[in-house]
PDB file of C-alpha atoms and ligand atoms in Angstrom:
ATOM      1  CA  UNK M   1    -131.134 -10.789  23.044  1.00 92.00           C
ATOM      2  CA  UNK M   2    -128.115 -12.225  24.818  1.00 97.00           C
ATOM      3  CA  UNK M   3    -125.096 -10.064  24.253  1.00 97.00           C
ATOM      4  CA  UNK M   4    -121.490 -10.367  25.369  1.00 98.00           C
ATOM      5  CA  UNK M   5    -119.391  -7.190  25.399  1.00 98.00           C
ATOM      6  CA  UNK M   6    -115.732  -7.904  24.657  1.00 98.00           C
ATOM      7  CA  UNK M   7    -112.839  -5.486  24.641  1.00 98.00           C
ATOM      8  CA  UNK M   8    -109.833  -4.381  26.635  1.00 97.00           C
ATOM      9  CA  UNK M   9    -110.362  -2.734  30.027  1.00 95.00           C
ATOM     10  CA  UNK M  10    -111.404   0.853  29.341  1.00 94.00           C
ATOM     11  CA  UNK M  11    -112.681   0.127  25.824  1.00 97.00           C
ATOM     12  CA  UNK M  12    -116.161   1.336  26.800  1.00 97.00           C
ATOM     13  CA  UNK M  13    -117.859  -2.020  27.467  1.00 97.00           C
ATOM     14  CA  UNK M  14    -119.522  -0.722  30.633  1.00 96.00           C
ATOM     15  CA  UNK M  15    -120.737   2.570  29.152  1.00 97.00           C
ATOM     16  CA  UNK M  16    -121.964   1.116  25.869  1.00 98.00           C
ATOM     17  CA  UNK M  17    -123.324  -2.047  27.506  1.00 98.00           C
ATOM     18  CA  UNK M  18    -125.396   0.105  29.865  1.00 98.00           C
ATOM     19  CA  UNK M  19    -126.850   2.115  26.969  1.00 97.00           C
ATOM     20  CA  UNK M  20    -127.718  -1.072  25.106  1.00 96.00           C
ATOM     21  CA  UNK M  21    -129.320  -2.597  28.201  1.00 97.00           C
ATOM     22  CA  UNK M  22    -131.488   0.508  28.721  1.00 96.00           C
ATOM     23  CA  UNK M  23    -132.443   0.589  25.046  1.00 95.00           C
ATOM     24  CA  UNK M  24    -133.598  -3.029  25.035  1.00 93.00           C
ATOM     25  CA  UNK M  25    -135.004  -3.050  28.595  1.00 95.00           C
ATOM     26  CA  UNK M  26    -132.808  -5.938  29.687  1.00 96.00           C
ATOM     27  CA  UNK M  27    -130.339  -6.140  32.592  1.00 97.00           C
ATOM     28  CA  UNK M  28    -126.606  -5.585  32.282  1.00 97.00           C
ATOM     29  CA  UNK M  29    -124.293  -7.615  34.460  1.00 96.00           C
ATOM     30  CA  UNK M  30    -120.725  -6.596  35.187  1.00 97.00           C
ATOM     31  CA  UNK M  31    -118.641  -9.157  37.075  1.00 97.00           C
ATOM     32  CA  UNK M  32    -116.154  -6.346  37.821  1.00 97.00           C
ATOM     33  CA  UNK M  33    -118.901  -4.246  39.500  1.00 96.00           C
ATOM     34  CA  UNK M  34    -120.110  -7.284  41.476  1.00 97.00           C
ATOM     35  CA  UNK M  35    -116.549  -8.038  42.620  1.00 97.00           C
ATOM     36  CA  UNK M  36    -115.891  -4.412  43.606  1.00 96.00           C
ATOM     37  CA  UNK M  37    -119.124  -4.406  45.642  1.00 97.00           C
ATOM     38  CA  UNK M  38    -118.019  -7.626  47.383  1.00 97.00           C
ATOM     39  CA  UNK M  39    -114.586  -6.131  48.156  1.00 97.00           C
ATOM     40  CA  UNK M  40    -116.226  -2.990  49.549  1.00 97.00           C
ATOM     41  CA  UNK M  41    -118.618  -5.012  51.709  1.00 98.00           C
ATOM     42  CA  UNK M  42    -115.739  -7.190  52.939  1.00 98.00           C
ATOM     43  CA  UNK M  43    -117.544 -10.453  52.115  1.00 97.00           C
ATOM     44  CA  UNK M  44    -115.559 -13.734  51.927  1.00 96.00           C
ATOM     45  CA  UNK M  45    -115.854 -13.511  48.112  1.00 96.00           C
ATOM     46  CA  UNK M  46    -114.483  -9.957  48.194  1.00 97.00           C
ATOM     47  CA  UNK M  47    -111.573 -10.936  50.410  1.00 97.00           C
ATOM     48  CA  UNK M  48    -110.634 -13.752  48.026  1.00 96.00           C
ATOM     49  CA  UNK M  49    -110.939 -11.542  44.938  1.00 97.00           C
ATOM     50  CA  UNK M  50    -109.086  -8.453  46.167  1.00 97.00           C
ATOM     51  CA  UNK M  51    -105.483  -9.634  45.781  1.00 96.00           C
ATOM     52  CA  UNK M  52    -105.961 -10.659  42.140  1.00 97.00           C
ATOM     53  CA  UNK M  53    -107.898  -7.471  41.330  1.00 97.00           C
ATOM     54  CA  UNK M  54    -105.249  -5.200  42.843  1.00 95.00           C
ATOM     55  CA  UNK M  55    -102.574  -7.009  40.840  1.00 95.00           C
ATOM     56  CA  UNK M  56    -104.547  -6.663  37.603  1.00 95.00           C
ATOM     57  CA  UNK M  57    -104.896 -10.455  37.334  1.00 97.00           C
ATOM     58  CA  UNK M  58    -108.051 -12.478  36.758  1.00 98.00           C
ATOM     59  CA  UNK M  59    -110.028 -13.597  39.794  1.00 98.00           C
ATOM     60  CA  UNK M  60    -110.412 -17.410  40.050  1.00 98.00           C
ATOM     61  CA  UNK M  61    -112.931 -18.838  37.576  1.00 98.00           C
ATOM     62  CA  UNK M  62    -115.091 -20.507  40.226  1.00 96.00           C
ATOM     63  CA  UNK M  63    -115.715 -17.167  41.955  1.00 97.00           C
ATOM     64  CA  UNK M  64    -116.787 -15.253  38.826  1.00 97.00           C
ATOM     65  CA  UNK M  65    -118.710 -18.205  37.430  1.00 97.00           C
ATOM     66  CA  UNK M  66    -120.708 -18.268  40.668  1.00 95.00           C
ATOM     67  CA  UNK M  67    -121.584 -14.587  40.175  1.00 96.00           C
ATOM     68  CA  UNK M  68    -122.590 -15.125  36.541  1.00 96.00           C
ATOM     69  CA  UNK M  69    -124.642 -18.220  37.334  1.00 96.00           C
ATOM     70  CA  UNK M  70    -126.620 -16.445  40.045  1.00 95.00           C
ATOM     71  CA  UNK M  71    -127.261 -13.395  37.863  1.00 95.00           C
ATOM     72  CA  UNK M  72    -128.298 -15.284  34.725  1.00 96.00           C
ATOM     73  CA  UNK M  73    -130.664 -17.514  36.678  1.00 96.00           C
ATOM     74  CA  UNK M  74    -132.572 -14.454  37.999  1.00 96.00           C
ATOM     75  CA  UNK M  75    -136.056 -14.014  36.458  1.00 95.00           C
ATOM     76  CA  UNK M  76    -135.269 -10.621  34.860  1.00 95.00           C
ATOM     77  CA  UNK M  77    -132.505 -12.200  32.762  1.00 96.00           C
ATOM     78  CA  UNK M  78    -134.828 -14.788  31.207  1.00 94.00           C
ATOM     79  CA  UNK M  79    -135.661 -12.571  28.196  1.00 92.00           C
ATOM     80  CA  UNK M  80    -132.095 -11.416  27.636  1.00 96.00           C
ATOM     81  CA  UNK M  81    -129.070  -9.706  29.134  1.00 97.00           C
ATOM     82  CA  UNK M  82    -125.866  -7.854  28.407  1.00 98.00           C
ATOM     83  CA  UNK M  83    -122.681  -9.293  29.877  1.00 98.00           C
ATOM     84  CA  UNK M  84    -119.857  -6.842  30.587  1.00 98.00           C
ATOM     85  CA  UNK M  85    -116.532  -8.419  31.597  1.00 97.00           C
ATOM     86  CA  UNK M  86    -117.643 -12.053  31.450  1.00 98.00           C
ATOM     87  CA  UNK M  87    -116.495 -14.361  29.928  1.00 98.00           C
ATOM     88  CA  UNK M  88    -112.830 -13.401  30.085  1.00 98.00           C
ATOM     89  CA  UNK M  89    -111.106 -16.678  29.182  1.00 98.00           C
ATOM     90  CA  UNK M  90    -111.853 -19.889  27.295  1.00 97.00           C
ATOM     91  CA  UNK M  91    -113.018 -21.811  30.378  1.00 97.00           C
ATOM     92  CA  UNK M  92    -115.536 -19.071  31.216  1.00 98.00           C
ATOM     93  CA  UNK M  93    -116.816 -18.951  27.613  1.00 98.00           C
ATOM     94  CA  UNK M  94    -117.447 -22.704  27.638  1.00 98.00           C
ATOM     95  CA  UNK M  95    -119.127 -22.421  31.040  1.00 97.00           C
ATOM     96  CA  UNK M  96    -121.393 -19.652  29.726  1.00 98.00           C
ATOM     97  CA  UNK M  97    -122.564 -21.880  26.861  1.00 97.00           C
ATOM     98  CA  UNK M  98    -123.202 -24.737  29.297  1.00 97.00           C
ATOM     99  CA  UNK M  99    -124.970 -22.448  31.750  1.00 97.00           C
ATOM    100  CA  UNK M 100    -127.403 -21.117  29.127  1.00 97.00           C
ATOM    101  CA  UNK M 101    -128.162 -24.666  28.010  1.00 97.00           C
ATOM    102  CA  UNK M 102    -128.736 -25.668  31.645  1.00 95.00           C
ATOM    103  CA  UNK M 103    -131.127 -22.730  32.107  1.00 94.00           C
ATOM    104  CA  UNK M 104    -132.995 -23.690  28.929  1.00 95.00           C
ATOM    105  CA  UNK M 105    -132.075 -20.381  27.273  1.00 95.00           C
ATOM    106  CA  UNK M 106    -130.933 -19.838  23.684  1.00 95.00           C
ATOM    107  CA  UNK M 107    -127.202 -19.301  23.296  1.00 96.00           C
ATOM    108  CA  UNK M 108    -125.348 -15.991  23.008  1.00 97.00           C
ATOM    109  CA  UNK M 109    -126.919 -13.954  20.171  1.00 95.00           C
ATOM    110  CA  UNK M 110    -124.058 -11.516  19.444  1.00 97.00           C
ATOM    111  CA  UNK M 111    -120.626 -10.629  20.738  1.00 98.00           C
ATOM    112  CA  UNK M 112    -119.687  -6.982  20.425  1.00 98.00           C
ATOM    113  CA  UNK M 113    -115.976  -6.328  20.358  1.00 98.00           C
ATOM    114  CA  UNK M 114    -114.991  -2.707  21.010  1.00 98.00           C
ATOM    115  CA  UNK M 115    -111.593  -2.131  19.443  1.00 98.00           C
ATOM    116  CA  UNK M 116    -109.329   0.500  21.058  1.00 97.00           C
ATOM    117  CA  UNK M 117    -105.524   0.603  20.846  1.00 94.00           C
ATOM    118  CA  UNK M 118    -103.342   0.008  23.926  1.00 92.00           C
ATOM    119  CA  UNK M 119    -101.965   3.543  24.374  1.00 93.00           C
ATOM    120  CA  UNK M 120    -105.466   5.024  24.248  1.00 95.00           C
ATOM    121  CA  UNK M 121    -106.514   2.413  26.867  1.00 94.00           C
ATOM    122  CA  UNK M 122    -103.684   3.376  29.234  1.00 93.00           C
ATOM    123  CA  UNK M 123    -104.511   7.045  28.788  1.00 93.00           C
ATOM    124  CA  UNK M 124    -108.248   6.489  29.467  1.00 93.00           C
ATOM    125  CA  UNK M 125    -107.760   4.249  32.504  1.00 92.00           C
ATOM    126  CA  UNK M 126    -105.177   6.394  34.227  1.00 90.00           C
ATOM    127  CA  UNK M 127    -107.544   9.371  33.750  1.00 91.00           C
ATOM    128  CA  UNK M 128    -110.468   7.310  35.162  1.00 88.00           C
ATOM    129  CA  UNK M 129    -108.339   6.270  38.161  1.00 86.00           C
ATOM    130  CA  UNK M 130    -107.645   9.922  38.974  1.00 86.00           C
ATOM    131  CA  UNK M 131    -111.348  10.774  38.619  1.00 89.00           C
ATOM    132  CA  UNK M 132    -113.069   7.795  40.280  1.00 87.00           C
ATOM    133  CA  UNK M 133    -110.333   6.561  42.599  1.00 83.00           C
ATOM    134  CA  UNK M 134    -110.501   2.981  41.272  1.00 84.00           C
ATOM    135  CA  UNK M 135    -107.506   1.302  42.881  1.00 83.00           C
ATOM    136  CA  UNK M 136    -106.713  -0.833  39.807  1.00 89.00           C
ATOM    137  CA  UNK M 137    -106.636   2.152  37.445  1.00 89.00           C
ATOM    138  CA  UNK M 138    -102.963   3.035  38.054  1.00 90.00           C
ATOM    139  CA  UNK M 139    -100.444   2.690  35.242  1.00 89.00           C
ATOM    140  CA  UNK M 140     -98.644  -0.464  36.483  1.00 91.00           C
ATOM    141  CA  UNK M 141    -101.890  -2.371  37.125  1.00 92.00           C
ATOM    142  CA  UNK M 142    -103.386  -1.121  33.867  1.00 93.00           C
ATOM    143  CA  UNK M 143    -100.423  -2.569  31.939  1.00 93.00           C
ATOM    144  CA  UNK M 144    -100.933  -5.967  33.657  1.00 95.00           C
ATOM    145  CA  UNK M 145    -104.645  -5.877  32.858  1.00 95.00           C
ATOM    146  CA  UNK M 146    -103.863  -5.189  29.184  1.00 96.00           C
ATOM    147  CA  UNK M 147    -101.369  -8.092  29.138  1.00 96.00           C
ATOM    148  CA  UNK M 148    -103.966 -10.389  30.741  1.00 97.00           C
ATOM    149  CA  UNK M 149    -106.523  -9.226  28.174  1.00 97.00           C
ATOM    150  CA  UNK M 150    -104.143 -10.011  25.305  1.00 96.00           C
ATOM    151  CA  UNK M 151    -103.241 -13.490  26.567  1.00 98.00           C
ATOM    152  CA  UNK M 152    -106.502 -14.698  28.176  1.00 97.00           C
ATOM    153  CA  UNK M 153    -109.417 -12.774  26.714  1.00 98.00           C
ATOM    154  CA  UNK M 154    -108.361 -11.936  23.153  1.00 97.00           C
ATOM    155  CA  UNK M 155    -108.495 -15.615  22.082  1.00 97.00           C
ATOM    156  CA  UNK M 156    -112.258 -15.414  22.684  1.00 98.00           C
ATOM    157  CA  UNK M 157    -112.494 -13.254  19.566  1.00 98.00           C
ATOM    158  CA  UNK M 158    -111.589 -16.374  17.545  1.00 98.00           C
ATOM    159  CA  UNK M 159    -113.941 -18.529  19.621  1.00 97.00           C
ATOM    160  CA  UNK M 160    -116.916 -16.298  18.795  1.00 98.00           C
ATOM    161  CA  UNK M 161    -115.785 -15.485  15.256  1.00 98.00           C
ATOM    162  CA  UNK M 162    -115.803 -19.221  14.508  1.00 98.00           C
ATOM    163  CA  UNK M 163    -119.427 -19.314  15.667  1.00 97.00           C
ATOM    164  CA  UNK M 164    -120.372 -16.359  13.446  1.00 97.00           C
ATOM    165  CA  UNK M 165    -121.284 -14.199  16.445  1.00 97.00           C
ATOM    166  CA  UNK M 166    -118.522 -11.585  16.479  1.00 97.00           C
ATOM    167  CA  UNK M 167    -119.036  -7.952  15.498  1.00 97.00           C
ATOM    168  CA  UNK M 168    -115.997  -5.660  15.808  1.00 98.00           C
ATOM    169  CA  UNK M 169    -116.713  -1.951  16.239  1.00 97.00           C
ATOM    170  CA  UNK M 170    -114.107   0.824  16.568  1.00 97.00           C
ATOM    171  CA  UNK M 171    -114.432   2.056  20.159  1.00 97.00           C
ATOM    172  CA  UNK M 172    -112.933   5.509  19.626  1.00 97.00           C
ATOM    173  CA  UNK M 173    -114.853   8.720  19.022  1.00 95.00           C
ATOM    174  CA  UNK M 174    -118.222  10.074  20.005  1.00 97.00           C
ATOM    175  CA  UNK M 175    -120.069   7.827  22.519  1.00 97.00           C
ATOM    176  CA  UNK M 176    -123.457   8.221  20.792  1.00 98.00           C
ATOM    177  CA  UNK M 177    -121.979   7.579  17.350  1.00 98.00           C
ATOM    178  CA  UNK M 178    -120.362   4.345  18.597  1.00 98.00           C
ATOM    179  CA  UNK M 179    -123.689   3.382  20.162  1.00 98.00           C
ATOM    180  CA  UNK M 180    -125.565   3.900  16.865  1.00 97.00           C
ATOM    181  CA  UNK M 181    -123.189   1.508  15.118  1.00 96.00           C
ATOM    182  CA  UNK M 182    -123.675  -1.014  17.928  1.00 95.00           C
ATOM    183  CA  UNK M 183    -127.423  -0.692  17.710  1.00 94.00           C
ATOM    184  CA  UNK M 184    -127.422  -1.338  13.988  1.00 93.00           C
ATOM    185  CA  UNK M 185    -125.252  -4.402  14.562  1.00 91.00           C
ATOM    186  CA  UNK M 186    -127.592  -5.861  17.180  1.00 87.00           C
ATOM    187  CA  UNK M 187    -130.986  -5.408  15.567  1.00 80.00           C
ATOM    188  CA  UNK M 188    -132.891  -8.578  16.467  1.00 64.00           C
ATOM    189  CA  UNK M 189    -132.892 -11.240  13.794  1.00 58.00           C
ATOM    190  CA  UNK M 190    -136.229 -12.629  12.628  1.00 57.00           C
ATOM    191  CA  UNK M 191    -136.035 -15.891  14.661  1.00 55.00           C
ATOM    192  CA  UNK M 192    -135.263 -13.999  17.852  1.00 53.00           C
ATOM    193  CA  UNK M 193    -138.115 -11.525  17.244  1.00 50.00           C
ATOM    194  CA  UNK M 194    -140.426 -14.513  16.851  1.00 49.00           C
ATOM    195  CA  UNK M 195    -139.180 -15.939  20.139  1.00 50.00           C
ATOM    196  CA  UNK M 196    -140.109 -12.757  22.076  1.00 46.00           C
TER     197      UNK M 196
HETATM  198  P1  LIG B 201    -113.541  -4.872  35.140  1.00 51.49           P
HETATM  199  O1  LIG B 201    -114.326  -3.873  35.918  1.00 51.49           O
HETATM  200  O2  LIG B 201    -114.400  -5.712  34.230  1.00 51.49           O
HETATM  201  O3  LIG B 201    -112.383  -4.248  34.397  1.00 51.49           O
HETATM  202  O4  LIG B 201    -112.917  -5.892  36.192  1.00 51.49           O
HETATM  203  C1  LIG B 201    -112.034  -5.458  37.204  1.00 51.49           C
HETATM  204  C2  LIG B 201    -111.251  -6.653  37.749  1.00 51.49           C
HETATM  205  O5  LIG B 201    -112.162  -7.622  38.277  1.00 51.49           O
HETATM  206  C3  LIG B 201    -110.434  -7.403  36.703  1.00 51.49           C
HETATM  207  O6  LIG B 201    -109.150  -6.830  36.500  1.00 51.49           O
HETATM  208  C4  LIG B 201    -110.336  -8.789  37.353  1.00 51.49           C
HETATM  209  O7  LIG B 201    -109.395  -8.806  38.398  1.00 51.49           O
HETATM  210  C5  LIG B 201    -111.724  -8.941  37.986  1.00 51.49           C
HETATM  211  N1  LIG B 201    -112.699  -9.578  37.062  1.00 51.49           N
HETATM  212  C6  LIG B 201    -113.826  -9.025  36.529  1.00 51.49           C
HETATM  213  N2  LIG B 201    -114.479  -9.890  35.747  1.00 51.49           N
HETATM  214  C7  LIG B 201    -113.747 -11.026  35.764  1.00 51.49           C
HETATM  215  C8  LIG B 201    -113.881 -12.300  35.124  1.00 51.49           C
HETATM  216  N3  LIG B 201    -114.900 -12.579  34.306  1.00 51.49           N
HETATM  217  N4  LIG B 201    -112.923 -13.247  35.400  1.00 51.49           N
HETATM  218  C9  LIG B 201    -111.908 -13.000  36.234  1.00 51.49           C
HETATM  219  N5  LIG B 201    -111.700 -11.832  36.841  1.00 51.49           N
HETATM  220  C10 LIG B 201    -112.613 -10.832  36.613  1.00 51.49           C
END
């Protein structure tokens, strides 16, 4: 099962992706978490990524693609994975397809789109910023991140819809209820069950 979580920042991709990963016993990879760890550790990657992250812009493709490549090539990702926050633009989506082919893995099995409206997103992220101290969860940066999502990431909905992979799920309400809908939408298909 190779799942991509799509949705605006704060739509619940991390929370729901984690639950799905635990349920299926496969790893979840968040490029945002990996970048924040690199910033915290002060690595060259972190230093390059920080300016874009603080401005609510996307980090350069080659940096995040490097993270994704390394993670997907790890042995524990061979049977499946959940991607949270990658791909985020058309170039990254094409690279993901190429990367899976290169690794001899089947392509993406489903793309889960969590739909949450913009005002709810701002409200959630500003509250998270106050709680967790995430430096990009302030209102100005949140608005840039939403704009970047609309212009760069939202077109991926069409990309995956055209491939018959997209499932859109309302991302508002009870966390467990949203998860149940997600679970029903990602039940393995017969060919994939045969593969495992
Ligand atoms: P996230 O935790 O997924 O909301 O990501 C936080 C920040 O990390 C984003 O606002 C971007 O600056 C950066 N980032 C995370 N994933 C990517 C990606 N796939 N491509 C470019 N930038 C990313």
